[in-house]
Amino acid sequence: MPRYRWTRLAPIVFSVMIASCAATPQPSAAPPRLILPQAAIRPCLLDRLPESPTQGDLEVAYVSRGAALAACDAARELAVETLLAEREMQDRWRQARTPRRRWWW
């Protein structure tokens, strides 16, 4: 039966492969997350006109709807800013967690 020279090296090669897998860092924590403010979560409510509106009702509704739309736009902007800040934090976290390259890769 012929003997191959590589069979003597096989245990060494396999042990290096096993050690490299064991040395791979496992993710130990979840990426950071931000909590949305209540103003961004709350639905926007717009005033409605009564059944038989008067001129005063129309003026009040016009002003109150304008204020409600401005508040909704501010809440939307706050939600977008929070989302972008969370994504930036997660990107920085992922860059810090990337494993260093080893000489055998």
PDB file of N, CA and C in Angstrom:
ATOM      1  N   MET A   1       0.844  -1.164   0.000  1.00  0.00           N
ATOM      2  CA  MET A   1       0.000   0.000   0.000  1.00  0.00           C
ATOM      3  C   MET A   1       0.898   1.239   0.000  1.00  0.00           C
ATOM      4  N   PRO A   2       0.690   2.166  -0.953  1.00  0.00           N
ATOM      5  CA  PRO A   2       1.568   3.342  -1.034  1.00  0.00           C
ATOM      6  C   PRO A   2       1.222   4.346   0.073  1.00  0.00           C
ATOM      7  N   ARG A   3       2.240   5.008   0.575  1.00  0.00           N
ATOM      8  CA  ARG A   3       2.059   6.036   1.601  1.00  0.00           C
ATOM      9  C   ARG A   3       2.261   7.395   0.949  1.00  0.00           C
ATOM     10  N   TYR A   4       1.337   8.277   1.213  1.00  0.00           N
ATOM     11  CA  TYR A   4       1.442   9.617   0.676  1.00  0.00           C
ATOM     12  C   TYR A   4       2.067  10.532   1.720  1.00  0.00           C
ATOM     13  N   ARG A   5       2.898  11.458   1.247  1.00  0.00           N
ATOM     14  CA  ARG A   5       3.587  12.348   2.184  1.00  0.00           C
ATOM     15  C   ARG A   5       2.638  13.337   2.847  1.00  0.00           C
ATOM     16  N   TRP A   6       1.571  13.714   2.183  1.00  0.00           N
ATOM     17  CA  TRP A   6       0.672  14.719   2.735  1.00  0.00           C
ATOM     18  C   TRP A   6      -0.119  14.196   3.920  1.00  0.00           C
ATOM     19  N   THR A   7      -0.198  12.873   4.104  1.00  0.00           N
ATOM     20  CA  THR A   7      -0.963  12.344   5.233  1.00  0.00           C
ATOM     21  C   THR A   7      -0.320  12.704   6.566  1.00  0.00           C
ATOM     22  N   ARG A   8       0.975  12.951   6.570  1.00  0.00           N
ATOM     23  CA  ARG A   8       1.617  13.378   7.818  1.00  0.00           C
ATOM     24  C   ARG A   8       1.283  14.837   8.136  1.00  0.00           C
ATOM     25  N   LEU A   9       1.036  15.612   7.090  1.00  0.00           N
ATOM     26  CA  LEU A   9       0.716  17.020   7.299  1.00  0.00           C
ATOM     27  C   LEU A   9      -0.767  17.270   7.569  1.00  0.00           C
ATOM     28  N   ALA A  10      -1.586  16.312   7.280  1.00  0.00           N
ATOM     29  CA  ALA A  10      -3.033  16.503   7.419  1.00  0.00           C
ATOM     30  C   ALA A  10      -3.451  16.893   8.837  1.00  0.00           C
ATOM     31  N   PRO A  11      -2.963  16.249   9.900  1.00  0.00           N
ATOM     32  CA  PRO A  11      -3.386  16.677  11.242  1.00  0.00           C
ATOM     33  C   PRO A  11      -2.997  18.126  11.559  1.00  0.00           C
ATOM     34  N   ILE A  12      -1.855  18.557  11.070  1.00  0.00           N
ATOM     35  CA  ILE A  12      -1.432  19.933  11.317  1.00  0.00           C
ATOM     36  C   ILE A  12      -2.344  20.908  10.568  1.00  0.00           C
ATOM     37  N   VAL A  13      -2.637  20.592   9.317  1.00  0.00           N
ATOM     38  CA  VAL A  13      -3.506  21.465   8.520  1.00  0.00           C
ATOM     39  C   VAL A  13      -4.900  21.526   9.127  1.00  0.00           C
ATOM     40  N   PHE A  14      -5.438  20.395   9.535  1.00  0.00           N
ATOM     41  CA  PHE A  14      -6.773  20.384  10.129  1.00  0.00           C
ATOM     42  C   PHE A  14      -6.801  21.139  11.445  1.00  0.00           C
ATOM     43  N   SER A  15      -5.756  21.032  12.242  1.00  0.00           N
ATOM     44  CA  SER A  15      -5.742  21.758  13.515  1.00  0.00           C
ATOM     45  C   SER A  15      -5.674  23.267  13.284  1.00  0.00           C
ATOM     46  N   VAL A  16      -4.945  23.699  12.246  1.00  0.00           N
ATOM     47  CA  VAL A  16      -4.908  25.130  11.924  1.00  0.00           C
ATOM     48  C   VAL A  16      -6.284  25.596  11.470  1.00  0.00           C
ATOM     49  N   MET A  17      -6.966  24.804  10.683  1.00  0.00           N
ATOM     50  CA  MET A  17      -8.301  25.175  10.225  1.00  0.00           C
ATOM     51  C   MET A  17      -9.284  25.259  11.389  1.00  0.00           C
ATOM     52  N   ILE A  18      -9.216  24.314  12.297  1.00  0.00           N
ATOM     53  CA  ILE A  18     -10.112  24.324  13.457  1.00  0.00           C
ATOM     54  C   ILE A  18      -9.802  25.518  14.350  1.00  0.00           C
ATOM     55  N   ALA A  19      -8.519  25.810  14.540  1.00  0.00           N
ATOM     56  CA  ALA A  19      -8.142  26.944  15.389  1.00  0.00           C
ATOM     57  C   ALA A  19      -8.587  28.263  14.769  1.00  0.00           C
ATOM     58  N   SER A  20      -8.534  28.370  13.444  1.00  0.00           N
ATOM     59  CA  SER A  20      -8.958  29.626  12.820  1.00  0.00           C
ATOM     60  C   SER A  20     -10.463  29.816  12.959  1.00  0.00           C
ATOM     61  N   CYS A  21     -11.226  28.743  12.912  1.00  0.00           N
ATOM     62  CA  CYS A  21     -12.674  28.864  13.111  1.00  0.00           C
ATOM     63  C   CYS A  21     -12.991  29.218  14.557  1.00  0.00           C
ATOM     64  N   ALA A  22     -12.254  28.656  15.480  1.00  0.00           N
ATOM     65  CA  ALA A  22     -12.499  28.940  16.887  1.00  0.00           C
ATOM     66  C   ALA A  22     -12.106  30.354  17.245  1.00  0.00           C
ATOM     67  N   ALA A  23     -11.160  30.938  16.517  1.00  0.00           N
ATOM     68  CA  ALA A  23     -10.700  32.291  16.821  1.00  0.00           C
ATOM     69  C   ALA A  23     -11.579  33.364  16.194  1.00  0.00           C
ATOM     70  N   THR A  24     -12.532  32.991  15.369  1.00  0.00           N
ATOM     71  CA  THR A  24     -13.411  33.965  14.752  1.00  0.00           C
ATOM     72  C   THR A  24     -14.325  34.565  15.809  1.00  0.00           C
ATOM     73  N   PRO A  25     -14.331  35.894  15.934  1.00  0.00           N
ATOM     74  CA  PRO A  25     -15.166  36.506  16.970  1.00  0.00           C
ATOM     75  C   PRO A  25     -16.651  36.390  16.617  1.00  0.00           C
ATOM     76  N   GLN A  26     -17.435  36.052  17.603  1.00  0.00           N
ATOM     77  CA  GLN A  26     -18.868  35.943  17.438  1.00  0.00           C
ATOM     78  C   GLN A  26     -19.511  37.270  17.847  1.00  0.00           C
ATOM     79  N   PRO A  27     -20.588  37.672  17.183  1.00  0.00           N
ATOM     80  CA  PRO A  27     -21.243  38.911  17.603  1.00  0.00           C
ATOM     81  C   PRO A  27     -21.822  38.732  19.001  1.00  0.00           C
ATOM     82  N   SER A  28     -21.437  39.621  19.888  1.00  0.00           N
ATOM     83  CA  SER A  28     -21.856  39.466  21.279  1.00  0.00           C
ATOM     84  C   SER A  28     -22.994  40.400  21.651  1.00  0.00           C
ATOM     85  N   ALA A  29     -23.265  41.386  20.832  1.00  0.00           N
ATOM     86  CA  ALA A  29     -24.315  42.332  21.170  1.00  0.00           C
ATOM     87  C   ALA A  29     -25.068  42.738  19.914  1.00  0.00           C
ATOM     88  N   ALA A  30     -26.267  43.193  20.130  1.00  0.00           N
ATOM     89  CA  ALA A  30     -27.084  43.675  19.021  1.00  0.00           C
ATOM     90  C   ALA A  30     -26.668  45.097  18.675  1.00  0.00           C
ATOM     91  N   PRO A  31     -26.908  45.522  17.442  1.00  0.00           N
ATOM     92  CA  PRO A  31     -26.553  46.896  17.074  1.00  0.00           C
ATOM     93  C   PRO A  31     -27.382  47.894  17.876  1.00  0.00           C
ATOM     94  N   PRO A  32     -26.873  49.102  18.049  1.00  0.00           N
ATOM     95  CA  PRO A  32     -27.618  50.093  18.833  1.00  0.00           C
ATOM     96  C   PRO A  32     -28.905  50.514  18.140  1.00  0.00           C
ATOM     97  N   ARG A  33     -29.903  50.808  18.948  1.00  0.00           N
ATOM     98  CA  ARG A  33     -31.195  51.245  18.434  1.00  0.00           C
ATOM     99  C   ARG A  33     -31.652  52.460  19.226  1.00  0.00           C
ATOM    100  N   LEU A  34     -32.357  53.338  18.566  1.00  0.00           N
ATOM    101  CA  LEU A  34     -32.928  54.516  19.207  1.00  0.00           C
ATOM    102  C   LEU A  34     -34.428  54.338  19.348  1.00  0.00           C
ATOM    103  N   ILE A  35     -34.988  54.980  20.349  1.00  0.00           N
ATOM    104  CA  ILE A  35     -36.434  54.939  20.568  1.00  0.00           C
ATOM    105  C   ILE A  35     -37.029  56.199  19.960  1.00  0.00           C
ATOM    106  N   LEU A  36     -38.051  56.014  19.138  1.00  0.00           N
ATOM    107  CA  LEU A  36     -38.699  57.167  18.520  1.00  0.00           C
ATOM    108  C   LEU A  36     -39.426  57.986  19.584  1.00  0.00           C
ATOM    109  N   PRO A  37     -39.338  59.299  19.493  1.00  0.00           N
ATOM    110  CA  PRO A  37     -40.087  60.144  20.424  1.00  0.00           C
ATOM    111  C   PRO A  37     -41.593  59.979  20.222  1.00  0.00           C
ATOM    112  N   GLN A  38     -42.353  60.257  21.259  1.00  0.00           N
ATOM    113  CA  GLN A  38     -43.809  60.099  21.190  1.00  0.00           C
ATOM    114  C   GLN A  38     -44.425  61.004  20.124  1.00  0.00           C
ATOM    115  N   ALA A  39     -43.832  62.176  19.904  1.00  0.00           N
ATOM    116  CA  ALA A  39     -44.379  63.086  18.894  1.00  0.00           C
ATOM    117  C   ALA A  39     -44.301  62.473  17.499  1.00  0.00           C
ATOM    118  N   ALA A  40     -43.300  61.637  17.254  1.00  0.00           N
ATOM    119  CA  ALA A  40     -43.161  61.019  15.936  1.00  0.00           C
ATOM    120  C   ALA A  40     -44.075  59.805  15.786  1.00  0.00           C
ATOM    121  N   ILE A  41     -44.491  59.219  16.886  1.00  0.00           N
ATOM    122  CA  ILE A  41     -45.327  58.011  16.836  1.00  0.00           C
ATOM    123  C   ILE A  41     -46.816  58.369  16.772  1.00  0.00           C
ATOM    124  N   ARG A  42     -47.188  59.431  17.440  1.00  0.00           N
ATOM    125  CA  ARG A  42     -48.587  59.820  17.547  1.00  0.00           C
ATOM    126  C   ARG A  42     -49.158  60.151  16.165  1.00  0.00           C
ATOM    127  N   PRO A  43     -50.348  59.655  15.824  1.00  0.00           N
ATOM    128  CA  PRO A  43     -50.929  59.978  14.511  1.00  0.00           C
ATOM    129  C   PRO A  43     -51.373  61.440  14.460  1.00  0.00           C
ATOM    130  N   CYS A  44     -51.385  61.975  13.267  1.00  0.00           N
ATOM    131  CA  CYS A  44     -51.803  63.365  13.072  1.00  0.00           C
ATOM    132  C   CYS A  44     -53.328  63.418  12.998  1.00  0.00           C
ATOM    133  N   LEU A  45     -53.898  64.299  13.785  1.00  0.00           N
ATOM    134  CA  LEU A  45     -55.352  64.469  13.793  1.00  0.00           C
ATOM    135  C   LEU A  45     -55.688  65.846  13.249  1.00  0.00           C
ATOM    136  N   LEU A  46     -56.569  65.877  12.278  1.00  0.00           N
ATOM    137  CA  LEU A  46     -57.010  67.134  11.687  1.00  0.00           C
ATOM    138  C   LEU A  46     -58.455  67.389  12.097  1.00  0.00           C
ATOM    139  N   ASP A  47     -58.752  68.655  12.393  1.00  0.00           N
ATOM    140  CA  ASP A  47     -60.115  69.030  12.778  1.00  0.00           C
ATOM    141  C   ASP A  47     -61.059  68.881  11.595  1.00  0.00           C
ATOM    142  N   ARG A  48     -62.301  68.558  11.922  1.00  0.00           N
ATOM    143  CA  ARG A  48     -63.344  68.439  10.897  1.00  0.00           C
ATOM    144  C   ARG A  48     -64.391  69.516  11.104  1.00  0.00           C
ATOM    145  N   LEU A  49     -65.031  69.820  10.034  1.00  0.00           N
ATOM    146  CA  LEU A  49     -66.097  70.821  10.106  1.00  0.00           C
ATOM    147  C   LEU A  49     -67.365  70.200  10.676  1.00  0.00           C
ATOM    148  N   PRO A  50     -68.145  70.993  11.384  1.00  0.00           N
ATOM    149  CA  PRO A  50     -69.435  70.475  11.859  1.00  0.00           C
ATOM    150  C   PRO A  50     -70.415  70.282  10.685  1.00  0.00           C
ATOM    151  N   GLU A  51     -71.595  69.761  10.989  1.00  0.00           N
ATOM    152  CA  GLU A  51     -72.595  69.464   9.949  1.00  0.00           C
ATOM    153  C   GLU A  51     -72.988  70.710   9.162  1.00  0.00           C
ATOM    154  N   SER A  52     -73.290  71.772   9.856  1.00  0.00           N
ATOM    155  CA  SER A  52     -73.662  73.014   9.157  1.00  0.00           C
ATOM    156  C   SER A  52     -72.679  74.105   9.599  1.00  0.00           C
ATOM    157  N   PRO A  53     -71.559  74.232   8.874  1.00  0.00           N
ATOM    158  CA  PRO A  53     -70.532  75.182   9.303  1.00  0.00           C
ATOM    159  C   PRO A  53     -70.916  76.631   9.006  1.00  0.00           C
ATOM    160  N   THR A  54     -70.459  77.488   9.874  1.00  0.00           N
ATOM    161  CA  THR A  54     -70.617  78.926   9.662  1.00  0.00           C
ATOM    162  C   THR A  54     -69.286  79.483   9.187  1.00  0.00           C
ATOM    163  N   GLN A  55     -69.265  80.776   8.909  1.00  0.00           N
ATOM    164  CA  GLN A  55     -68.020  81.406   8.478  1.00  0.00           C
ATOM    165  C   GLN A  55     -66.970  81.311   9.590  1.00  0.00           C
ATOM    166  N   GLY A  56     -67.364  81.462  10.822  1.00  0.00           N
ATOM    167  CA  GLY A  56     -66.437  81.349  11.955  1.00  0.00           C
ATOM    168  C   GLY A  56     -65.874  79.934  12.074  1.00  0.00           C
ATOM    169  N   ASP A  57     -66.712  78.929  11.854  1.00  0.00           N
ATOM    170  CA  ASP A  57     -66.241  77.536  11.892  1.00  0.00           C
ATOM    171  C   ASP A  57     -65.193  77.291  10.811  1.00  0.00           C
ATOM    172  N   LEU A  58     -65.415  77.844   9.627  1.00  0.00           N
ATOM    173  CA  LEU A  58     -64.456  77.687   8.542  1.00  0.00           C
ATOM    174  C   LEU A  58     -63.120  78.344   8.881  1.00  0.00           C
ATOM    175  N   GLU A  59     -63.169  79.531   9.478  1.00  0.00           N
ATOM    176  CA  GLU A  59     -61.930  80.220   9.838  1.00  0.00           C
ATOM    177  C   GLU A  59     -61.171  79.468  10.935  1.00  0.00           C
ATOM    178  N   VAL A  60     -61.897  78.981  11.922  1.00  0.00           N
ATOM    179  CA  VAL A  60     -61.262  78.224  13.007  1.00  0.00           C
ATOM    180  C   VAL A  60     -60.666  76.924  12.465  1.00  0.00           C
ATOM    181  N   ALA A  61     -61.397  76.259  11.603  1.00  0.00           N
ATOM    182  CA  ALA A  61     -60.895  75.007  11.021  1.00  0.00           C
ATOM    183  C   ALA A  61     -59.658  75.264  10.164  1.00  0.00           C
ATOM    184  N   TYR A  62     -59.653  76.366   9.437  1.00  0.00           N
ATOM    185  CA  TYR A  62     -58.511  76.712   8.593  1.00  0.00           C
ATOM    186  C   TYR A  62     -57.260  76.922   9.439  1.00  0.00           C
ATOM    187  N   VAL A  63     -57.399  77.661  10.521  1.00  0.00           N
ATOM    188  CA  VAL A  63     -56.258  77.942  11.393  1.00  0.00           C
ATOM    189  C   VAL A  63     -55.803  76.675  12.125  1.00  0.00           C
ATOM    190  N   SER A  64     -56.752  75.920  12.654  1.00  0.00           N
ATOM    191  CA  SER A  64     -56.380  74.717  13.421  1.00  0.00           C
ATOM    192  C   SER A  64     -55.781  73.645  12.513  1.00  0.00           C
ATOM    193  N   ARG A  65     -56.266  73.518  11.282  1.00  0.00           N
ATOM    194  CA  ARG A  65     -55.669  72.558  10.360  1.00  0.00           C
ATOM    195  C   ARG A  65     -54.250  72.965   9.967  1.00  0.00           C
ATOM    196  N   GLY A  66     -54.039  74.254   9.785  1.00  0.00           N
ATOM    197  CA  GLY A  66     -52.689  74.727   9.482  1.00  0.00           C
ATOM    198  C   GLY A  66     -51.723  74.413  10.609  1.00  0.00           C
ATOM    199  N   ALA A  67     -52.151  74.622  11.846  1.00  0.00           N
ATOM    200  CA  ALA A  67     -51.299  74.309  13.004  1.00  0.00           C
ATOM    201  C   ALA A  67     -51.068  72.803  13.111  1.00  0.00           C
ATOM    202  N   ALA A  68     -52.103  72.020  12.846  1.00  0.00           N
ATOM    203  CA  ALA A  68     -51.956  70.564  12.917  1.00  0.00           C
ATOM    204  C   ALA A  68     -51.018  70.052  11.822  1.00  0.00           C
ATOM    205  N   LEU A  69     -51.097  70.627  10.631  1.00  0.00           N
ATOM    206  CA  LEU A  69     -50.199  70.218   9.551  1.00  0.00           C
ATOM    207  C   LEU A  69     -48.754  70.584   9.868  1.00  0.00           C
ATOM    208  N   ALA A  70     -48.545  71.754  10.483  1.00  0.00           N
ATOM    209  CA  ALA A  70     -47.190  72.143  10.879  1.00  0.00           C
ATOM    210  C   ALA A  70     -46.654  71.179  11.951  1.00  0.00           C
ATOM    211  N   ALA A  71     -47.500  70.784  12.890  1.00  0.00           N
ATOM    212  CA  ALA A  71     -47.071  69.833  13.933  1.00  0.00           C
ATOM    213  C   ALA A  71     -46.784  68.459  13.331  1.00  0.00           C
ATOM    214  N   CYS A  72     -47.594  68.024  12.371  1.00  0.00           N
ATOM    215  CA  CYS A  72     -47.350  66.730  11.712  1.00  0.00           C
ATOM    216  C   CYS A  72     -46.046  66.753  10.923  1.00  0.00           C
ATOM    217  N   ASP A  73     -45.786  67.858  10.261  1.00  0.00           N
ATOM    218  CA  ASP A  73     -44.546  67.968   9.507  1.00  0.00           C
ATOM    219  C   ASP A  73     -43.340  67.956  10.444  1.00  0.00           C
ATOM    220  N   ALA A  74     -43.440  68.605  11.592  1.00  0.00           N
ATOM    221  CA  ALA A  74     -42.351  68.586  12.566  1.00  0.00           C
ATOM    222  C   ALA A  74     -42.145  67.179  13.123  1.00  0.00           C
ATOM    223  N   ALA A  75     -43.239  66.457  13.377  1.00  0.00           N
ATOM    224  CA  ALA A  75     -43.131  65.083  13.872  1.00  0.00           C
ATOM    225  C   ALA A  75     -42.507  64.170  12.826  1.00  0.00           C
ATOM    226  N   ARG A  76     -42.872  64.361  11.574  1.00  0.00           N
ATOM    227  CA  ARG A  76     -42.281  63.556  10.499  1.00  0.00           C
ATOM    228  C   ARG A  76     -40.787  63.841  10.382  1.00  0.00           C
ATOM    229  N   GLU A  77     -40.421  65.109  10.464  1.00  0.00           N
ATOM    230  CA  GLU A  77     -39.007  65.474  10.394  1.00  0.00           C
ATOM    231  C   GLU A  77     -38.231  64.875  11.572  1.00  0.00           C
ATOM    232  N   LEU A  78     -38.834  64.870  12.750  1.00  0.00           N
ATOM    233  CA  LEU A  78     -38.199  64.269  13.922  1.00  0.00           C
ATOM    234  C   LEU A  78     -38.007  62.767  13.734  1.00  0.00           C
ATOM    235  N   ALA A  79     -38.997  62.100  13.157  1.00  0.00           N
ATOM    236  CA  ALA A  79     -38.886  60.660  12.913  1.00  0.00           C
ATOM    237  C   ALA A  79     -37.783  60.360  11.900  1.00  0.00           C
ATOM    238  N   VAL A  80     -37.686  61.160  10.863  1.00  0.00           N
ATOM    239  CA  VAL A  80     -36.654  60.954   9.845  1.00  0.00           C
ATOM    240  C   VAL A  80     -35.264  61.192  10.442  1.00  0.00           C
ATOM    241  N   GLU A  81     -35.108  62.248  11.239  1.00  0.00           N
ATOM    242  CA  GLU A  81     -33.822  62.522  11.879  1.00  0.00           C
ATOM    243  C   GLU A  81     -33.418  61.382  12.807  1.00  0.00           C
ATOM    244  N   THR A  82     -34.379  60.848  13.550  1.00  0.00           N
ATOM    245  CA  THR A  82     -34.089  59.724  14.448  1.00  0.00           C
ATOM    246  C   THR A  82     -33.667  58.496  13.664  1.00  0.00           C
ATOM    247  N   LEU A  83     -34.355  58.210  12.573  1.00  0.00           N
ATOM    248  CA  LEU A  83     -34.010  57.060  11.747  1.00  0.00           C
ATOM    249  C   LEU A  83     -32.611  57.200  11.156  1.00  0.00           C
ATOM    250  N   LEU A  84     -32.287  58.378  10.640  1.00  0.00           N
ATOM    251  CA  LEU A  84     -30.958  58.586  10.062  1.00  0.00           C
ATOM    252  C   LEU A  84     -29.864  58.499  11.125  1.00  0.00           C
ATOM    253  N   ALA A  85     -30.129  59.019  12.322  1.00  0.00           N
ATOM    254  CA  ALA A  85     -29.150  58.926  13.407  1.00  0.00           C
ATOM    255  C   ALA A  85     -28.946  57.472  13.821  1.00  0.00           C
ATOM    256  N   GLU A  86     -30.035  56.695  13.859  1.00  0.00           N
ATOM    257  CA  GLU A  86     -29.916  55.277  14.212  1.00  0.00           C
ATOM    258  C   GLU A  86     -29.112  54.524  13.160  1.00  0.00           C
ATOM    259  N   ARG A  87     -29.359  54.799  11.899  1.00  0.00           N
ATOM    260  CA  ARG A  87     -28.595  54.126  10.840  1.00  0.00           C
ATOM    261  C   ARG A  87     -27.116  54.490  10.905  1.00  0.00           C
ATOM    262  N   GLU A  88     -26.818  55.750  11.195  1.00  0.00           N
ATOM    263  CA  GLU A  88     -25.421  56.163  11.322  1.00  0.00           C
ATOM    264  C   GLU A  88     -24.744  55.458  12.494  1.00  0.00           C
ATOM    265  N   MET A  89     -25.461  55.343  13.623  1.00  0.00           N
ATOM    266  CA  MET A  89     -24.910  54.629  14.778  1.00  0.00           C
ATOM    267  C   MET A  89     -24.652  53.167  14.440  1.00  0.00           C
ATOM    268  N   GLN A  90     -25.587  52.535  13.741  1.00  0.00           N
ATOM    269  CA  GLN A  90     -25.419  51.131  13.379  1.00  0.00           C
ATOM    270  C   GLN A  90     -24.268  50.939  12.400  1.00  0.00           C
ATOM    271  N   ASP A  91     -24.090  51.873  11.465  1.00  0.00           N
ATOM    272  CA  ASP A  91     -22.960  51.777  10.534  1.00  0.00           C
ATOM    273  C   ASP A  91     -21.635  51.893  11.276  1.00  0.00           C
ATOM    274  N   ARG A  92     -21.552  52.846  12.223  1.00  0.00           N
ATOM    275  CA  ARG A  92     -20.324  52.969  13.013  1.00  0.00           C
ATOM    276  C   ARG A  92     -20.086  51.719  13.856  1.00  0.00           C
ATOM    277  N   TRP A  93     -21.168  51.134  14.385  1.00  0.00           N
ATOM    278  CA  TRP A  93     -21.045  49.917  15.199  1.00  0.00           C
ATOM    279  C   TRP A  93     -20.540  48.755  14.344  1.00  0.00           C
ATOM    280  N   ARG A  94     -21.075  48.640  13.124  1.00  0.00           N
ATOM    281  CA  ARG A  94     -20.629  47.554  12.236  1.00  0.00           C
ATOM    282  C   ARG A  94     -19.179  47.722  11.818  1.00  0.00           C
ATOM    283  N   GLN A  95     -18.751  48.966  11.567  1.00  0.00           N
ATOM    284  CA  GLN A  95     -17.357  49.193  11.197  1.00  0.00           C
ATOM    285  C   GLN A  95     -16.423  48.856  12.349  1.00  0.00           C
ATOM    286  N   ALA A  96     -16.843  49.139  13.560  1.00  0.00           N
ATOM    287  CA  ALA A  96     -16.004  48.829  14.717  1.00  0.00           C
ATOM    288  C   ALA A  96     -15.960  47.327  14.972  1.00  0.00           C
ATOM    289  N   ARG A  97     -16.988  46.588  14.549  1.00  0.00           N
ATOM    290  CA  ARG A  97     -17.072  45.157  14.805  1.00  0.00           C
ATOM    291  C   ARG A  97     -16.504  44.305  13.677  1.00  0.00           C
ATOM    292  N   THR A  98     -16.083  44.903  12.570  1.00  0.00           N
ATOM    293  CA  THR A  98     -15.554  44.092  11.468  1.00  0.00           C
ATOM    294  C   THR A  98     -14.266  43.423  11.906  1.00  0.00           C
ATOM    295  N   PRO A  99     -14.142  42.134  11.676  1.00  0.00           N
ATOM    296  CA  PRO A  99     -12.931  41.429  12.114  1.00  0.00           C
ATOM    297  C   PRO A  99     -11.717  41.840  11.296  1.00  0.00           C
ATOM    298  N   ARG A 100     -10.589  41.824  11.955  1.00  0.00           N
ATOM    299  CA  ARG A 100      -9.343  42.121  11.257  1.00  0.00           C
ATOM    300  C   ARG A 100      -8.968  40.953  10.367  1.00  0.00           C
ATOM    301  N   ARG A 101      -8.330  41.262   9.271  1.00  0.00           N
ATOM    302  CA  ARG A 101      -7.915  40.208   8.351  1.00  0.00           C
ATOM    303  C   ARG A 101      -6.703  39.491   8.920  1.00  0.00           C
ATOM    304  N   ARG A 102      -6.716  38.181   8.774  1.00  0.00           N
ATOM    305  CA  ARG A 102      -5.601  37.372   9.259  1.00  0.00           C
ATOM    306  C   ARG A 102      -4.652  37.085   8.102  1.00  0.00           C
ATOM    307  N   TRP A 103      -3.454  36.719   8.402  1.00  0.00           N
ATOM    308  CA  TRP A 103      -2.446  36.514   7.374  1.00  0.00           C
ATOM    309  C   TRP A 103      -2.747  35.311   6.489  1.00  0.00           C
ATOM    310  N   TRP A 104      -3.557  34.371   6.955  1.00  0.00           N
ATOM    311  CA  TRP A 104      -3.809  33.176   6.132  1.00  0.00           C
ATOM    312  C   TRP A 104      -5.053  33.317   5.267  1.00  0.00           C
ATOM    313  N   TRP A 105      -5.718  34.421   5.327  1.00  0.00           N
ATOM    314  CA  TRP A 105      -6.899  34.622   4.471  1.00  0.00           C
ATOM    315  C   TRP A 105      -6.494  35.274   3.204  1.00  0.00           C
TER     316      TRP A 105
END
